[in-house]
PDB file of C-alpha atoms in Angstrom:
ATOM      1  CA  ARG E  10     -27.187 -44.406  35.600  1.00  0.00           C
ATOM      2  CA  GLY E  11     -25.432 -41.006  35.296  1.00  0.00           C
ATOM      3  CA  LEU E  12     -22.515 -42.497  37.377  1.00  0.00           C
ATOM      4  CA  ASP E  13     -23.021 -45.257  34.552  1.00  0.00           C
ATOM      5  CA  LEU E  14     -22.397 -43.002  31.947  1.00  0.00           C
ATOM      6  CA  ALA E  15     -18.734 -41.925  33.348  1.00  0.00           C
ATOM      7  CA  ASP E  16     -17.888 -45.521  34.278  1.00  0.00           C
ATOM      8  CA  ALA E  17     -18.309 -46.466  30.755  1.00  0.00           C
ATOM      9  CA  THR E  18     -16.669 -42.723  29.621  1.00  0.00           C
ATOM     10  CA  ARG E  19     -13.894 -43.659  32.036  1.00  0.00           C
ATOM     11  CA  GLU E  20     -13.368 -46.939  30.751  1.00  0.00           C
ATOM     12  CA  GLY E  21     -13.859 -45.256  26.997  1.00  0.00           C
ATOM     13  CA  ASP E  22     -10.902 -43.021  28.015  1.00  0.00           C
ATOM     14  CA  GLN E  23      -8.561 -45.750  29.845  1.00  0.00           C
ATOM     15  CA  LYS E  24      -8.967 -47.527  26.533  1.00  0.00           C
ATOM     16  CA  GLU E  25      -8.682 -45.053  24.451  1.00  0.00           C
ATOM     17  CA  SER E  26      -5.631 -44.034  26.413  1.00  0.00           C
ATOM     18  CA  ARG E  27      -3.919 -47.824  25.685  1.00  0.00           C
ATOM     19  CA  SER E  28      -3.872 -47.791  22.039  1.00  0.00           C
ATOM     20  CA  ARG E  29      -3.019 -43.842  21.452  1.00  0.00           C
ATOM     21  CA  LEU E  30       0.131 -45.721  23.644  1.00  0.00           C
ATOM     22  CA  ARG E  31       0.098 -49.125  21.381  1.00  0.00           C
ATOM     23  CA  LEU E  32       0.777 -46.662  18.676  1.00  0.00           C
ATOM     24  CA  ARG E  33       2.393 -44.335  19.782  1.00  0.00           C
ATOM     25  CA  GLU E  34       5.110 -47.651  20.624  1.00  0.00           C
ATOM     26  CA  GLN E  35       3.998 -49.394  16.714  1.00  0.00           C
ATOM     27  CA  ALA E  36       5.471 -45.535  15.192  1.00  0.00           C
ATOM     28  CA  LEU E  37       8.761 -45.274  17.309  1.00  0.00           C
ATOM     29  CA  LEU E  38       9.366 -49.167  16.880  1.00  0.00           C
ATOM     30  CA  LEU E  39       8.814 -48.518  12.505  1.00  0.00           C
ATOM     31  CA  LEU E  40      11.267 -44.936  13.354  1.00  0.00           C
ATOM     32  CA  ARG E  41      13.934 -47.919  14.777  1.00  0.00           C
ATOM     33  CA  GLU E  42      13.209 -49.788  11.666  1.00  0.00           C
ATOM     34  CA  LEU E  43      13.714 -46.631   9.456  1.00  0.00           C
ATOM     35  CA  ALA E  44      16.963 -45.521  11.377  1.00  0.00           C
ATOM     36  CA  ARG E  45      18.712 -49.123  10.900  1.00  0.00           C
ATOM     37  CA  ARG E  46      20.640 -47.268   7.890  1.00  0.00           C
ATOM     38  CA  GLN E  47      22.828 -44.231   8.601  1.00  0.00           C
ATOM     39  CA  ASP E  48      22.355 -41.960   6.140  1.00  0.00           C
ATOM     40  CA  ARG E  49      18.590 -41.876   7.795  1.00  0.00           C
ATOM     41  CA  VAL E  50      19.680 -41.393  11.261  1.00  0.00           C
ATOM     42  CA  GLN E  51      20.671 -37.804   9.950  1.00  0.00           C
ATOM     43  CA  ILE E  52      18.119 -36.311   8.912  1.00  0.00           C
ATOM     44  CA  LEU E  53      15.595 -38.420  10.988  1.00  0.00           C
ATOM     45  CA  ALA E  54      17.257 -37.220  14.406  1.00  0.00           C
ATOM     46  CA  GLY E  55      18.512 -34.141  13.523  1.00  0.00           C
ATOM     47  CA  GLY E  56      16.757 -32.493  10.677  1.00  0.00           C
ATOM     48  CA  ALA E  57      12.887 -33.836  11.231  1.00  0.00           C
ATOM     49  CA  LYS E  58      13.950 -32.768  15.139  1.00  0.00           C
ATOM     50  CA  LEU E  59      12.649 -35.980  16.724  1.00  0.00           C
ATOM     51  CA  LEU E  60      15.793 -37.327  19.168  1.00  0.00           C
ATOM     52  CA  SER E  61      13.517 -34.619  21.809  1.00  0.00           C
ATOM     53  CA  ARG E  62      10.587 -36.477  20.304  1.00  0.00           C
ATOM     54  CA  VAL E  63      12.007 -39.662  21.326  1.00  0.00           C
ATOM     55  CA  GLN E  64      13.842 -38.674  24.272  1.00  0.00           C
ATOM     56  CA  THR E  65      10.181 -37.367  25.520  1.00  0.00           C
ATOM     57  CA  ASN E  66       9.124 -40.731  26.374  1.00  0.00           C
ATOM     58  CA  LEU E  67      11.791 -41.870  28.401  1.00  0.00           C
ATOM     59  CA  THR E  68       8.814 -40.298  31.090  1.00  0.00           C
ATOM     60  CA  SER E  69       7.015 -42.694  30.366  1.00  0.00           C
ATOM     61  CA  ASP E  70       5.378 -45.172  33.523  1.00  0.00           C
ATOM     62  CA  ASP E  71       4.106 -47.877  30.186  1.00  0.00           C
ATOM     63  CA  SER E  72       7.592 -50.009  29.923  1.00  0.00           C
ATOM     64  CA  ARG E  73       7.477 -50.652  26.109  1.00  0.00           C
ATOM     65  CA  LEU E  74       6.870 -47.602  25.151  1.00  0.00           C
ATOM     66  CA  VAL E  75      10.095 -46.946  27.374  1.00  0.00           C
ATOM     67  CA  ARG E  76      11.594 -49.741  24.913  1.00  0.00           C
ATOM     68  CA  ALA E  77      10.631 -48.418  21.698  1.00  0.00           C
ATOM     69  CA  SER E  78      12.441 -45.285  22.544  1.00  0.00           C
ATOM     70  CA  LEU E  79      15.098 -47.131  23.733  1.00  0.00           C
ATOM     71  CA  ALA E  80      15.299 -48.547  20.910  1.00  0.00           C
ATOM     72  CA  VAL E  81      14.830 -45.938  18.811  1.00  0.00           C
ATOM     73  CA  LEU E  82      17.828 -44.090  20.741  1.00  0.00           C
ATOM     74  CA  ARG E  83      19.884 -46.520  20.564  1.00  0.00           C
ATOM     75  CA  ALA E  84      19.771 -46.691  16.408  1.00  0.00           C
ATOM     76  CA  PHE E  85      20.654 -42.668  16.764  1.00  0.00           C
ATOM     77  CA  VAL E  86      23.491 -42.760  18.646  1.00  0.00           C
ATOM     78  CA  VAL E  87      25.720 -44.092  15.816  1.00  0.00           C
ATOM     79  CA  ILE E  88      25.905 -41.099  14.661  1.00  0.00           C
ATOM     80  CA  GLU E  89      28.881 -38.960  16.730  1.00  0.00           C
ATOM     81  CA  GLU E  90      27.284 -35.292  16.848  1.00  0.00           C
ATOM     82  CA  ILE E  91      23.302 -36.862  17.405  1.00  0.00           C
ATOM     83  CA  LYS E  92      25.454 -38.998  20.317  1.00  0.00           C
ATOM     84  CA  ASP E  93      26.431 -35.584  21.518  1.00  0.00           C
ATOM     85  CA  ASP E  94      23.912 -33.882  21.398  1.00  0.00           C
ATOM     86  CA  PHE E  95      21.819 -37.104  23.336  1.00  0.00           C
ATOM     87  CA  ALA E  96      24.533 -37.252  26.572  1.00  0.00           C
ATOM     88  CA  MET E  97      26.243 -33.892  26.598  1.00  0.00           C
ATOM     89  CA  MET E  98      23.816 -31.390  25.561  1.00  0.00           C
ATOM     90  CA  SER E  99      20.800 -32.296  26.151  1.00  0.00           C
ATOM     91  CA  ASP E 100      19.322 -34.292  29.840  1.00  0.00           C
ATOM     92  CA  GLY E 101      19.463 -37.267  27.650  1.00  0.00           C
ATOM     93  CA  MET E 102      21.186 -39.733  29.178  1.00  0.00           C
ATOM     94  CA  GLU E 103      20.099 -38.614  32.710  1.00  0.00           C
ATOM     95  CA  GLN E 104      16.260 -39.327  31.515  1.00  0.00           C
ATOM     96  CA  ALA E 105      18.009 -42.964  30.122  1.00  0.00           C
ATOM     97  CA  LEU E 106      19.392 -43.496  33.777  1.00  0.00           C
ATOM     98  CA  ALA E 107      15.830 -42.785  35.407  1.00  0.00           C
ATOM     99  CA  ALA E 108      13.862 -45.042  33.381  1.00  0.00           C
ATOM    100  CA  LEU E 109      16.862 -47.861  33.975  1.00  0.00           C
ATOM    101  CA  LYS E 110      15.831 -47.785  37.154  1.00  0.00           C
ATOM    102  CA  LYS E 111      11.933 -47.055  36.666  1.00  0.00           C
ATOM    103  CA  HIS E 112      11.720 -49.646  35.124  1.00  0.00           C
ATOM    104  CA  VAL E 113      15.254 -52.435  35.863  1.00  0.00           C
ATOM    105  CA  SER E 114      12.843 -55.370  36.703  1.00  0.00           C
ATOM    106  CA  VAL E 115      11.768 -55.172  32.617  1.00  0.00           C
ATOM    107  CA  PRO E 116      14.015 -57.355  30.544  1.00  0.00           C
ATOM    108  CA  ALA E 117      13.404 -55.754  27.087  1.00  0.00           C
ATOM    109  CA  VAL E 118      14.119 -52.148  28.986  1.00  0.00           C
ATOM    110  CA  CYS E 119      17.545 -53.083  30.519  1.00  0.00           C
ATOM    111  CA  GLU E 120      18.601 -54.390  27.604  1.00  0.00           C
ATOM    112  CA  GLN E 121      17.603 -51.335  25.458  1.00  0.00           C
ATOM    113  CA  CYS E 122      19.289 -49.260  28.057  1.00  0.00           C
ATOM    114  CA  PHE E 123      22.402 -51.301  28.400  1.00  0.00           C
ATOM    115  CA  GLY E 124      22.646 -51.363  24.357  1.00  0.00           C
ATOM    116  CA  LEU E 125      22.053 -47.680  24.221  1.00  0.00           C
ATOM    117  CA  PHE E 126      25.017 -46.567  26.647  1.00  0.00           C
ATOM    118  CA  ALA E 127      27.124 -49.088  25.085  1.00  0.00           C
ATOM    119  CA  ASN E 128      26.873 -47.222  22.043  1.00  0.00           C
ATOM    120  CA  LEU E 129      26.898 -44.190  23.497  1.00  0.00           C
ATOM    121  CA  THR E 130      30.608 -44.905  25.654  1.00  0.00           C
ATOM    122  CA  MET E 131      32.097 -46.108  22.616  1.00  0.00           C
ATOM    123  CA  ARG E 132      35.378 -44.561  22.587  1.00  0.00           C
ATOM    124  CA  LYS E 133      33.958 -41.426  24.505  1.00  0.00           C
ATOM    125  CA  SER E 134      35.318 -40.630  27.706  1.00  0.00           C
ATOM    126  CA  PRO E 135      34.363 -38.318  28.460  1.00  0.00           C
ATOM    127  CA  ILE E 136      30.825 -39.679  27.819  1.00  0.00           C
ATOM    128  CA  ALA E 137      31.676 -42.937  29.844  1.00  0.00           C
ATOM    129  CA  ALA E 138      32.694 -40.254  33.035  1.00  0.00           C
ATOM    130  CA  LYS E 139      29.837 -38.640  33.377  1.00  0.00           C
ATOM    131  CA  LEU E 140      27.455 -41.724  32.805  1.00  0.00           C
ATOM    132  CA  ASN E 141      29.562 -43.227  35.609  1.00  0.00           C
ATOM    133  CA  ASP E 142      29.194 -40.024  37.430  1.00  0.00           C
ATOM    134  CA  GLY E 143      28.053 -40.169  41.159  1.00  0.00           C
ATOM    135  CA  SER E 144      26.542 -42.650  44.057  1.00  0.00           C
ATOM    136  CA  GLU E 145      24.173 -44.752  41.451  1.00  0.00           C
ATOM    137  CA  GLY E 146      25.954 -44.494  38.118  1.00  0.00           C
ATOM    138  CA  VAL E 147      26.081 -46.908  35.148  1.00  0.00           C
ATOM    139  CA  VAL E 148      28.517 -49.251  37.017  1.00  0.00           C
ATOM    140  CA  ALA E 149      26.045 -49.895  40.312  1.00  0.00           C
ATOM    141  CA  LEU E 150      23.001 -50.109  37.559  1.00  0.00           C
ATOM    142  CA  ALA E 151      24.744 -53.064  36.021  1.00  0.00           C
ATOM    143  CA  ILE E 152      26.012 -54.817  38.812  1.00  0.00           C
ATOM    144  CA  ALA E 153      22.310 -54.508  40.234  1.00  0.00           C
ATOM    145  CA  VAL E 154      20.937 -55.912  36.631  1.00  0.00           C
ATOM    146  CA  LEU E 155      23.568 -58.366  36.499  1.00  0.00           C
ATOM    147  CA  ARG E 156      22.206 -60.299  39.434  1.00  0.00           C
ATOM    148  CA  GLN E 157      18.922 -59.602  38.712  1.00  0.00           C
ATOM    149  CA  HIS E 158      18.586 -60.565  35.179  1.00  0.00           C
ATOM    150  CA  ARG E 159      21.563 -63.529  35.285  1.00  0.00           C
ATOM    151  CA  GLU E 160      19.241 -66.190  33.305  1.00  0.00           C
ATOM    152  CA  ARG E 161      19.325 -63.109  30.070  1.00  0.00           C
ATOM    153  CA  PRO E 162      21.624 -63.657  27.708  1.00  0.00           C
ATOM    154  CA  GLU E 163      21.114 -60.842  25.477  1.00  0.00           C
ATOM    155  CA  ILE E 164      20.657 -58.626  28.941  1.00  0.00           C
ATOM    156  CA  MET E 165      24.183 -59.870  30.456  1.00  0.00           C
ATOM    157  CA  LYS E 166      26.226 -59.415  26.972  1.00  0.00           C
ATOM    158  CA  GLN E 167      24.630 -55.720  26.054  1.00  0.00           C
ATOM    159  CA  THR E 168      25.532 -54.650  30.500  1.00  0.00           C
ATOM    160  CA  VAL E 169      28.869 -56.720  30.470  1.00  0.00           C
ATOM    161  CA  HIS E 170      29.238 -54.604  27.182  1.00  0.00           C
ATOM    162  CA  THR E 171      28.614 -51.094  28.811  1.00  0.00           C
ATOM    163  CA  LEU E 172      30.874 -52.125  31.617  1.00  0.00           C
ATOM    164  CA  ARG E 173      34.053 -52.838  29.426  1.00  0.00           C
ATOM    165  CA  ASN E 174      33.331 -49.505  27.493  1.00  0.00           C
ATOM    166  CA  VAL E 175      33.637 -47.531  31.089  1.00  0.00           C
ATOM    167  CA  ALA E 176      36.308 -49.555  32.315  1.00  0.00           C
ATOM    168  CA  THR E 177      38.506 -48.902  29.525  1.00  0.00           C
ATOM    169  CA  GLN E 178      37.799 -44.875  29.859  1.00  0.00           C
ATOM    170  CA  ASP E 179      37.286 -44.547  33.112  1.00  0.00           C
ATOM    171  CA  GLU E 180      39.514 -45.465  36.868  1.00  0.00           C
ATOM    172  CA  ALA E 181      36.678 -45.099  38.993  1.00  0.00           C
ATOM    173  CA  ALA E 182      34.668 -47.316  37.005  1.00  0.00           C
ATOM    174  CA  VAL E 183      37.504 -50.149  37.035  1.00  0.00           C
ATOM    175  CA  THR E 184      37.870 -49.590  40.761  1.00  0.00           C
ATOM    176  CA  GLU E 185      34.341 -50.019  41.658  1.00  0.00           C
ATOM    177  CA  ILE E 186      33.980 -53.476  39.228  1.00  0.00           C
ATOM    178  CA  LYS E 187      36.622 -55.016  41.167  1.00  0.00           C
ATOM    179  CA  GLU E 188      35.927 -54.735  43.899  1.00  0.00           C
ATOM    180  CA  SER E 189      32.493 -56.099  43.792  1.00  0.00           C
ATOM    181  CA  ASP E 190      31.899 -59.657  43.685  1.00  0.00           C
ATOM    182  CA  ILE E 191      30.237 -59.715  39.916  1.00  0.00           C
ATOM    183  CA  PHE E 192      32.428 -61.975  38.272  1.00  0.00           C
ATOM    184  CA  GLU E 193      33.380 -64.504  40.563  1.00  0.00           C
TER     185      GLU E 193
END
């Protein structure tokens, strides 16, 4: 009887945990909607210090929570100083890359992540170089995502947009893209 109670409690905790994850996901999606107006982004990301709170969700095992976090970050980084804070002053880009590697099979995560990368690399050479630094840079990941999700036009669009931004600012990326057979 004690084990039945323990199992019921464990199941109740798992159900509550799932409910809390869904609640966090919905709160993030609401925050994304609020961040659609640029005048609110500075208040939300900077003033309310939500940038770092949203960023912590990138390490989650739940792909829906990661997708929602990426969507909020994508809206936040349209402001130049938020973009710099996320990409250069913190480990935000590294966390986003790690989240992409972890959830590469989830189309919604790939789309939001490459949308974030496209926004980050727009007219930002240091960010493009940092994003493609190392053997598992954004170009290598983009090529893998393009191969895995070739039937998904929304992913293709964001991924190619990111590749274009990075290639226009980083010579190593141009060489890596040319050497791959992805566009042949």
